[in-house]
Amino acid sequence: MRSGAAMTCLAEWVQRRIIAFLPWAVLATFASPLTAQPLQVLSAGAFKPVVVDLASAFEARQKASLRIDNGTAGEILRRMRAGESWDVVIAPPGTLNTLAAEGLVDRDSIRPIARVAIGVAVRRGSPKPAISTVEEFKDAVLGARNPAFIDPNAGGSSGI
């Protein structure tokens, strides 16, 4: 049996490989060398660096071009509801589930491809807040002098 640290290291290695491979698999499903139109990819901001990093290699390998655009989760919802059409949408699960419920994406095509972690930081020299329970976290946020978070009305999902 491997130690906890070794298993964590192995799990992280596997996760990095999956994250690197899955966008290729998703995009390859829709790409065809015979297609003159670029494959259109709409991605949530958190995944933008991954999509941009893989784009040129994907285009060279598949002999297909990509049209990539990015936005917040809220922006993706607004754009899809306004009638924009995309071949691939990469967004948080809640956004994809809402789009599926509204008939804007195929629910059976939704696949998890990555997880995004959100962190907490305090000013240098400040005491570290207790956040090991939901109640402690709530108290820390409500008691903070100047909390900073994304406004969900602006379309960011991490501020919800």
Short mmCIF file of C-alpha atoms in Angstrom, two decimals:
data_model
loop_
_atom_site.label_atom_id
_atom_site.label_comp_id
_atom_site.label_asym_id
_atom_site.label_seq_id
_atom_site.Cartn_x
_atom_site.Cartn_y
_atom_site.Cartn_z
CA MET A 1 0.00 0.00 0.00
CA ARG A 2 1.35 3.42 -0.90
CA SER A 3 1.66 6.21 1.63
CA GLY A 4 -0.83 9.08 1.62
CA ALA A 5 1.78 11.45 0.17
CA ALA A 6 2.68 9.01 -2.61
CA MET A 7 -0.98 8.47 -3.47
CA THR A 8 -1.58 12.22 -3.53
CA CYS A 9 1.40 12.69 -5.84
CA LEU A 10 0.19 9.87 -8.11
CA ALA A 11 -3.35 11.26 -8.14
CA GLU A 12 -2.07 14.71 -9.07
CA TRP A 13 0.05 13.22 -11.89
CA VAL A 14 -2.95 11.31 -13.26
CA GLN A 15 -5.19 14.38 -12.96
CA ARG A 16 -2.68 16.52 -14.90
CA ARG A 17 -2.60 13.93 -17.67
CA ILE A 18 -6.40 13.75 -17.80
CA ILE A 19 -6.72 17.52 -17.87
CA ALA A 20 -4.20 17.68 -20.72
CA PHE A 21 -5.92 14.91 -22.71
CA LEU A 22 -9.64 15.52 -22.29
CA PRO A 23 -9.96 18.82 -24.12
CA TRP A 24 -8.27 17.14 -27.08
CA ALA A 25 -10.75 14.29 -26.95
CA VAL A 26 -13.73 16.63 -26.73
CA LEU A 27 -12.51 18.84 -29.55
CA ALA A 28 -11.49 15.90 -31.75
CA THR A 29 -15.04 14.60 -31.52
CA PHE A 30 -16.24 17.65 -33.40
CA ALA A 31 -13.31 18.37 -35.69
CA SER A 32 -12.98 17.11 -39.21
CA PRO A 33 -10.27 17.89 -41.73
CA LEU A 34 -13.06 18.19 -44.32
CA THR A 35 -14.77 20.95 -42.37
CA ALA A 36 -13.99 24.39 -43.78
CA GLN A 37 -15.58 26.21 -40.86
CA PRO A 38 -13.56 26.61 -37.68
CA LEU A 39 -14.61 24.62 -34.65
CA GLN A 40 -16.15 27.15 -32.28
CA VAL A 41 -15.18 26.85 -28.61
CA LEU A 42 -16.68 29.00 -25.86
CA SER A 43 -14.81 28.61 -22.59
CA ALA A 44 -15.26 29.91 -19.07
CA GLY A 45 -12.46 32.17 -17.94
CA ALA A 46 -10.91 29.69 -15.52
CA PHE A 47 -10.25 27.23 -18.35
CA LYS A 48 -8.99 29.83 -20.85
CA PRO A 49 -5.26 29.16 -20.27
CA VAL A 50 -5.75 25.44 -20.95
CA VAL A 51 -7.72 25.98 -24.17
CA VAL A 52 -5.31 28.64 -25.45
CA ASP A 53 -2.30 26.47 -24.60
CA LEU A 54 -3.69 23.47 -26.48
CA ALA A 55 -5.15 25.32 -29.47
CA SER A 56 -2.19 25.49 -31.86
CA ALA A 57 -1.17 21.88 -31.27
CA PHE A 58 -4.78 20.77 -31.76
CA GLU A 59 -5.08 22.72 -35.01
CA ALA A 60 -1.85 21.23 -36.36
CA ARG A 61 -2.78 17.70 -35.34
CA GLN A 62 -6.41 17.78 -36.53
CA LYS A 63 -5.85 19.99 -39.59
CA ALA A 64 -8.78 22.04 -38.35
CA SER A 65 -9.01 25.59 -37.15
CA LEU A 66 -10.49 26.80 -33.88
CA ARG A 67 -12.42 29.92 -33.04
CA ILE A 68 -12.02 30.42 -29.29
CA ASP A 69 -13.82 32.91 -27.10
CA ASN A 70 -13.99 33.21 -23.34
CA GLY A 71 -16.30 34.68 -20.75
CA THR A 72 -17.60 34.32 -17.24
CA ALA A 73 -20.18 31.65 -16.44
CA GLY A 74 -22.89 34.32 -16.39
CA GLU A 75 -21.73 35.71 -19.71
CA ILE A 76 -21.84 32.24 -21.26
CA LEU A 77 -25.44 31.85 -20.09
CA ARG A 78 -26.42 35.26 -21.51
CA ARG A 79 -24.73 34.63 -24.83
CA MET A 80 -26.22 31.17 -25.31
CA ARG A 81 -29.68 32.45 -24.34
CA ALA A 82 -29.26 35.27 -26.86
CA GLY A 83 -28.88 32.67 -29.60
CA GLU A 84 -25.13 32.33 -30.06
CA SER A 85 -24.19 28.89 -31.34
CA TRP A 86 -20.99 27.09 -30.31
CA ASP A 87 -19.66 23.63 -31.14
CA VAL A 88 -18.07 23.15 -27.70
CA VAL A 89 -18.92 24.95 -24.46
CA ILE A 90 -16.53 24.58 -21.52
CA ALA A 91 -18.15 25.93 -18.36
CA PRO A 92 -18.87 25.14 -14.71
CA PRO A 93 -21.27 22.23 -14.12
CA GLY A 94 -24.05 24.51 -12.88
CA THR A 95 -23.88 26.56 -16.07
CA LEU A 96 -23.89 23.48 -18.29
CA ASN A 97 -26.81 21.97 -16.36
CA THR A 98 -28.78 25.20 -16.75
CA LEU A 99 -28.04 25.28 -20.48
CA ALA A 100 -29.14 21.64 -20.76
CA ALA A 101 -32.37 22.31 -18.84
CA GLU A 102 -33.10 25.14 -21.27
CA GLY A 103 -32.37 22.91 -24.28
CA LEU A 104 -29.32 24.90 -25.35
CA VAL A 105 -26.84 22.02 -25.00
CA ASP A 106 -27.26 18.25 -25.09
CA ARG A 107 -27.36 16.98 -21.49
CA ASP A 108 -25.82 13.64 -22.56
CA SER A 109 -22.75 15.44 -23.91
CA ILE A 110 -21.81 17.02 -20.55
CA ARG A 111 -18.58 15.57 -19.15
CA PRO A 112 -16.46 16.75 -16.21
CA ILE A 113 -12.94 17.54 -17.37
CA ALA A 114 -11.36 19.45 -14.48
CA ARG A 115 -11.88 20.91 -11.03
CA VAL A 116 -11.09 24.45 -10.05
CA ALA A 117 -9.93 25.22 -6.54
CA ILE A 118 -10.71 28.49 -4.85
CA GLY A 119 -8.43 29.78 -2.14
CA VAL A 120 -8.54 32.14 0.78
CA ALA A 121 -5.80 34.65 1.58
CA VAL A 122 -5.27 37.31 4.20
CA ARG A 123 -3.00 40.34 4.34
CA ARG A 124 0.57 39.65 5.49
CA GLY A 125 0.73 39.79 9.28
CA SER A 126 -3.00 39.25 9.74
CA PRO A 127 -4.16 36.26 11.79
CA LYS A 128 -5.23 33.24 9.77
CA PRO A 129 -8.99 32.81 10.05
CA ALA A 130 -10.58 29.59 11.26
CA ILE A 131 -12.39 28.17 8.21
CA SER A 132 -12.59 24.43 8.84
CA THR A 133 -16.41 24.44 9.04
CA VAL A 134 -19.08 26.23 7.04
CA GLU A 135 -20.02 28.26 10.10
CA GLU A 136 -16.40 29.30 10.75
CA PHE A 137 -15.97 30.26 7.11
CA LYS A 138 -19.18 32.31 7.17
CA ASP A 139 -18.08 34.06 10.36
CA ALA A 140 -14.64 34.82 8.86
CA VAL A 141 -16.13 36.35 5.71
CA LEU A 142 -18.77 38.34 7.59
CA GLY A 143 -16.19 39.53 10.10
CA ALA A 144 -13.61 40.59 7.51
CA ARG A 145 -13.02 44.32 7.23
CA ASN A 146 -12.65 44.32 3.43
CA PRO A 147 -13.69 40.99 1.87
CA ALA A 148 -13.11 40.66 -1.87
CA PHE A 149 -15.04 38.32 -4.13
CA ILE A 150 -16.52 38.19 -7.60
CA ASP A 151 -19.96 39.73 -8.00
CA PRO A 152 -22.29 37.02 -9.35
CA ASN A 153 -24.34 39.74 -11.07
CA ALA A 154 -21.29 40.42 -13.22
CA GLY A 155 -21.32 36.76 -14.28
CA GLY A 156 -18.62 35.28 -12.10
CA SER A 157 -19.61 31.95 -10.57
CA SER A 158 -17.10 31.92 -7.72
CA GLY A 159 -18.87 34.79 -5.96
CA ILE A 160 -22.07 32.81 -5.55
#
